[in-house]
PDB file of C-alpha atoms in Angstrom:
ATOM      1  CA  MET A   1       2.058   0.829  20.496  1.00  0.00           C
ATOM      2  CA  ALA A   2      -0.523  -0.683  18.173  1.00  0.00           C
ATOM      3  CA  ASP A   3      -0.301  -0.257  14.391  1.00  0.00           C
ATOM      4  CA  ARG A   4      -3.250   2.172  14.508  1.00  0.00           C
ATOM      5  CA  ASP A   5      -1.152   4.512  16.657  1.00  0.00           C
ATOM      6  CA  HIS A   6       1.211   4.978  13.699  1.00  0.00           C
ATOM      7  CA  VAL A   7      -1.374   5.469  10.944  1.00  0.00           C
ATOM      8  CA  THR A   8      -1.504   9.266  11.213  1.00  0.00           C
ATOM      9  CA  ARG A   9       2.281   9.430  10.747  1.00  0.00           C
ATOM     10  CA  LEU A  10       2.089   6.894   7.899  1.00  0.00           C
ATOM     11  CA  VAL A  11      -0.416   9.058   6.020  1.00  0.00           C
ATOM     12  CA  GLU A  12       1.667  12.166   6.750  1.00  0.00           C
ATOM     13  CA  ILE A  13       4.854  10.595   5.340  1.00  0.00           C
ATOM     14  CA  ALA A  14       3.126   9.187   2.252  1.00  0.00           C
ATOM     15  CA  SER A  15       1.356  12.518   1.606  1.00  0.00           C
ATOM     16  CA  THR A  16       4.609  14.474   1.531  1.00  0.00           C
ATOM     17  CA  ASN A  17       6.183  14.364  -1.935  1.00  0.00           C
ATOM     18  CA  GLY A  18       9.774  14.379  -0.675  1.00  0.00           C
ATOM     19  CA  GLU A  19       9.192  11.709   1.949  1.00  0.00           C
ATOM     20  CA  LEU A  20       7.238   9.509  -0.467  1.00  0.00           C
ATOM     21  CA  LEU A  21      10.040   9.821  -3.023  1.00  0.00           C
ATOM     22  CA  THR A  22      12.657   8.972  -0.379  1.00  0.00           C
ATOM     23  CA  ALA A  23      10.676   5.858   0.561  1.00  0.00           C
ATOM     24  CA  GLN A  24      10.384   4.891  -3.120  1.00  0.00           C
ATOM     25  CA  HIS A  25      14.147   5.254  -3.616  1.00  0.00           C
ATOM     26  CA  GLU A  26      14.767   2.998  -0.629  1.00  0.00           C
ATOM     27  CA  ALA A  27      12.163   0.519  -1.905  1.00  0.00           C
ATOM     28  CA  ALA A  28      13.867   0.518  -5.322  1.00  0.00           C
ATOM     29  CA  ARG A  29      17.230  -0.243  -3.714  1.00  0.00           C
ATOM     30  CA  ARG A  30      15.787  -3.110  -1.652  1.00  0.00           C
ATOM     31  CA  LEU A  31      13.832  -4.533  -4.594  1.00  0.00           C
ATOM     32  CA  LEU A  32      16.918  -4.563  -6.813  1.00  0.00           C
ATOM     33  CA  ALA A  33      18.939  -6.311  -4.101  1.00  0.00           C
ATOM     34  CA  TYR A  34      16.122  -8.804  -3.449  1.00  0.00           C
ATOM     35  CA  ASP A  35      15.517 -10.118  -6.960  1.00  0.00           C
ATOM     36  CA  GLY A  36      17.034  -7.738  -9.496  1.00  0.00           C
ATOM     37  CA  GLU A  37      13.677  -6.189 -10.408  1.00  0.00           C
ATOM     38  CA  ILE A  38      13.789  -2.601 -11.649  1.00  0.00           C
ATOM     39  CA  PHE A  39      11.476  -0.262  -9.728  1.00  0.00           C
ATOM     40  CA  PRO A  40       8.645   0.700 -10.057  1.00  0.00           C
ATOM     41  CA  HIS A  41       7.729  -2.678 -11.634  1.00  0.00           C
ATOM     42  CA  ASP A  42       6.611  -5.064  -8.870  1.00  0.00           C
ATOM     43  CA  GLY A  43       7.415  -2.433  -6.244  1.00  0.00           C
ATOM     44  CA  CYS A  44       4.086  -1.791  -4.502  1.00  0.00           C
ATOM     45  CA  ALA A  45       4.560  -4.101  -1.510  1.00  0.00           C
ATOM     46  CA  ILE A  46       8.102  -3.046  -0.711  1.00  0.00           C
ATOM     47  CA  THR A  47       7.120   0.624  -1.111  1.00  0.00           C
ATOM     48  CA  LEU A  48       4.322   0.203   1.418  1.00  0.00           C
ATOM     49  CA  SER A  49       6.644  -1.818   3.684  1.00  0.00           C
ATOM     50  CA  VAL A  50       9.198   1.017   3.692  1.00  0.00           C
ATOM     51  CA  LEU A  51       6.502   3.634   4.331  1.00  0.00           C
ATOM     52  CA  MET A  52       5.140   1.609   7.248  1.00  0.00           C
ATOM     53  CA  GLN A  53       8.610   1.120   8.714  1.00  0.00           C
ATOM     54  CA  SER A  54       9.273   4.871   8.385  1.00  0.00           C
ATOM     55  CA  ALA A  55       6.083   5.546  10.352  1.00  0.00           C
ATOM     56  CA  GLY A  56       7.118   3.196  13.170  1.00  0.00           C
ATOM     57  CA  ILE A  57       5.158   0.083  12.209  1.00  0.00           C
ATOM     58  CA  ALA A  58       7.462  -2.873  12.859  1.00  0.00           C
ATOM     59  CA  ILE A  59       6.881  -4.812   9.668  1.00  0.00           C
ATOM     60  CA  GLU A  60       9.392  -6.862   7.728  1.00  0.00           C
ATOM     61  CA  ASP A  61      10.344  -6.118   4.136  1.00  0.00           C
ATOM     62  CA  THR A  62       7.672  -7.729   1.982  1.00  0.00           C
ATOM     63  CA  PHE A  63       7.990  -7.913  -1.796  1.00  0.00           C
ATOM     64  CA  GLN A  64       4.670  -9.329  -3.023  1.00  0.00           C
ATOM     65  CA  ALA A  65       1.303  -7.603  -2.699  1.00  0.00           C
ATOM     66  CA  ILE A  66      -0.457 -10.851  -1.803  1.00  0.00           C
ATOM     67  CA  GLU A  67       2.078 -11.583   0.941  1.00  0.00           C
ATOM     68  CA  LEU A  68       1.763  -8.099   2.455  1.00  0.00           C
ATOM     69  CA  THR A  69      -2.039  -8.434   2.315  1.00  0.00           C
ATOM     70  CA  ARG A  70      -1.799 -11.745   4.178  1.00  0.00           C
ATOM     71  CA  LEU A  71       0.712 -10.387   6.678  1.00  0.00           C
ATOM     72  CA  LEU A  72      -1.495  -7.442   7.611  1.00  0.00           C
ATOM     73  CA  ALA A  73      -4.700  -9.506   7.776  1.00  0.00           C
ATOM     74  CA  ASN A  74      -3.465 -12.743   9.319  1.00  0.00           C
ATOM     75  CA  HIS A  75      -0.480 -11.782  11.458  1.00  0.00           C
ATOM     76  CA  ARG A  76      -1.085  -8.156  12.380  1.00  0.00           C
ATOM     77  CA  ASN A  77      -4.885  -8.532  12.653  1.00  0.00           C
ATOM     78  CA  TRP A  78      -5.804  -5.653  10.370  1.00  0.00           C
ATOM     79  CA  VAL A  79      -9.579  -5.629   9.862  1.00  0.00           C
ATOM     80  CA  VAL A  80     -11.205  -6.181   6.463  1.00  0.00           C
ATOM     81  CA  VAL A  81     -13.203  -3.158   5.287  1.00  0.00           C
ATOM     82  CA  PRO A  82     -15.546  -3.436   2.283  1.00  0.00           C
ATOM     83  CA  VAL A  83     -15.029  -1.296  -0.795  1.00  0.00           C
ATOM     84  CA  GLY A  84     -16.924   1.944  -0.339  1.00  0.00           C
ATOM     85  CA  GLN A  85     -16.208   2.184   3.389  1.00  0.00           C
ATOM     86  CA  GLN A  86     -12.509   2.982   3.104  1.00  0.00           C
ATOM     87  CA  LYS A  87     -10.919   5.968   4.795  1.00  0.00           C
ATOM     88  CA  SER A  88      -7.546   7.635   5.175  1.00  0.00           C
ATOM     89  CA  GLY A  89      -4.940   5.200   6.488  1.00  0.00           C
ATOM     90  CA  ASP A  90      -6.560   2.074   5.069  1.00  0.00           C
ATOM     91  CA  VAL A  91      -4.643  -0.234   2.759  1.00  0.00           C
ATOM     92  CA  GLY A  92      -6.316  -1.243  -0.500  1.00  0.00           C
ATOM     93  CA  THR A  93      -5.613  -4.586  -2.107  1.00  0.00           C
ATOM     94  CA  THR A  94      -6.535  -6.082  -5.462  1.00  0.00           C
ATOM     95  CA  CYS A  95      -5.305  -9.508  -4.351  1.00  0.00           C
ATOM     96  CA  GLY A  96      -7.425 -12.624  -4.173  1.00  0.00           C
ATOM     97  CA  ASP A  97      -6.556 -16.047  -2.778  1.00  0.00           C
ATOM     98  CA  VAL A  98      -3.837 -16.846  -5.317  1.00  0.00           C
ATOM     99  CA  PRO A  99      -1.217 -14.517  -6.802  1.00  0.00           C
ATOM    100  CA  VAL A 100      -1.937 -13.014 -10.224  1.00  0.00           C
ATOM    101  CA  HIS A 101       1.204 -11.320 -11.503  1.00  0.00           C
ATOM    102  CA  GLY A 102       0.428  -8.015 -13.161  1.00  0.00           C
ATOM    103  CA  LYS A 103      -2.966  -7.710 -11.448  1.00  0.00           C
ATOM    104  CA  ASP A 104      -2.027  -7.867  -7.753  1.00  0.00           C
ATOM    105  CA  HIS A 105      -1.504  -4.460  -6.170  1.00  0.00           C
ATOM    106  CA  ILE A 106      -1.466  -2.904  -2.705  1.00  0.00           C
ATOM    107  CA  TYR A 107      -1.603   0.779  -1.820  1.00  0.00           C
ATOM    108  CA  LEU A 108      -2.248   3.288   0.959  1.00  0.00           C
ATOM    109  CA  VAL A 109      -5.372   5.464   1.019  1.00  0.00           C
ATOM    110  CA  LEU A 110      -4.447   9.052   1.840  1.00  0.00           C
ATOM    111  CA  LYS A 111      -7.878  10.573   1.318  1.00  0.00           C
ATOM    112  CA  ASP A 112     -11.254   9.106   0.448  1.00  0.00           C
ATOM    113  CA  ASN A 113     -13.098  11.535  -1.829  1.00  0.00           C
ATOM    114  CA  ASN A 114     -16.162   9.313  -2.074  1.00  0.00           C
ATOM    115  CA  ALA A 115     -16.986   5.598  -2.093  1.00  0.00           C
ATOM    116  CA  ASP A 116     -14.938   5.073  -5.279  1.00  0.00           C
ATOM    117  CA  GLU A 117     -12.433   7.910  -5.767  1.00  0.00           C
ATOM    118  CA  MET A 118      -9.409   8.229  -3.512  1.00  0.00           C
ATOM    119  CA  VAL A 119      -6.032   9.892  -3.307  1.00  0.00           C
ATOM    120  CA  ILE A 120      -3.427   7.190  -2.705  1.00  0.00           C
ATOM    121  CA  ALA A 121       0.301   6.558  -2.390  1.00  0.00           C
ATOM    122  CA  ASP A 122       2.078   3.621  -3.986  1.00  0.00           C
ATOM    123  CA  ASN A 123       4.942   2.837  -6.351  1.00  0.00           C
ATOM    124  CA  GLN A 124       3.156   4.045  -9.485  1.00  0.00           C
ATOM    125  CA  ASP A 125       3.741   7.785  -9.066  1.00  0.00           C
ATOM    126  CA  THR A 126       6.255   9.890  -7.161  1.00  0.00           C
ATOM    127  CA  HIS A 127       3.375  11.986  -5.827  1.00  0.00           C
ATOM    128  CA  PRO A 128       0.038  11.117  -4.235  1.00  0.00           C
ATOM    129  CA  HIS A 129      -2.440  10.446  -7.036  1.00  0.00           C
ATOM    130  CA  PHE A 130      -6.025   9.439  -7.779  1.00  0.00           C
ATOM    131  CA  ARG A 131      -7.243   5.870  -7.930  1.00  0.00           C
ATOM    132  CA  TYR A 132     -10.722   4.425  -8.176  1.00  0.00           C
ATOM    133  CA  ALA A 133     -11.640   1.416  -6.055  1.00  0.00           C
ATOM    134  CA  SER A 134     -13.786   0.197  -8.970  1.00  0.00           C
ATOM    135  CA  GLY A 135     -10.744   0.076 -11.240  1.00  0.00           C
ATOM    136  CA  LYS A 136     -12.035   2.886 -13.453  1.00  0.00           C
ATOM    137  CA  GLY A 137      -9.267   4.187 -15.679  1.00  0.00           C
ATOM    138  CA  GLY A 138      -7.842   0.794 -16.567  1.00  0.00           C
ATOM    139  CA  ARG A 139      -6.698  -0.345 -13.117  1.00  0.00           C
ATOM    140  CA  THR A 140      -7.448  -3.639 -11.397  1.00  0.00           C
ATOM    141  CA  PRO A 141     -10.478  -3.234  -9.096  1.00  0.00           C
ATOM    142  CA  THR A 142      -9.826  -3.211  -5.375  1.00  0.00           C
ATOM    143  CA  LYS A 143     -11.180  -6.330  -3.647  1.00  0.00           C
ATOM    144  CA  TYR A 144     -11.225  -4.860  -0.126  1.00  0.00           C
ATOM    145  CA  PHE A 145      -9.373  -2.633   2.303  1.00  0.00           C
ATOM    146  CA  LEU A 146      -7.505  -3.376   5.506  1.00  0.00           C
ATOM    147  CA  ARG A 147      -7.601  -1.129   8.578  1.00  0.00           C
ATOM    148  CA  ALA A 148      -5.206  -1.153  11.514  1.00  0.00           C
ATOM    149  CA  PRO A 149      -6.912  -2.395  14.682  1.00  0.00           C
TER     150      PRO A 149
END
């Protein structure tokens, strides 16, 4: 099965408070074992990795947003989607060509309300929550989205 065949389940898992929280707990455990970091700090990539694995996407544990962005784009052939054209199941990234600690982030779009406002899942809340692609509200702006082929 292709990654796109698992996206509906991925969104379903990440949209369910209990399942999202379970994935976050597992991500926290793996992050602590990996480098001693205390979740949710630096936990976005491993959270998304765990969610993807739970949905049946065979992806390795990945601990940096920039590395997960590269893995999806370069090794799993996810397609780049410009900001404003995102939809449910896409992965948003704030990463550029080089890592920027504290600015790099990766997340899953659960619902696109409009070209800027979305409901997402990540490590920053135990429930699905709002995020703006533009960065409104003090967040790093999203550079682009990735979509499973």
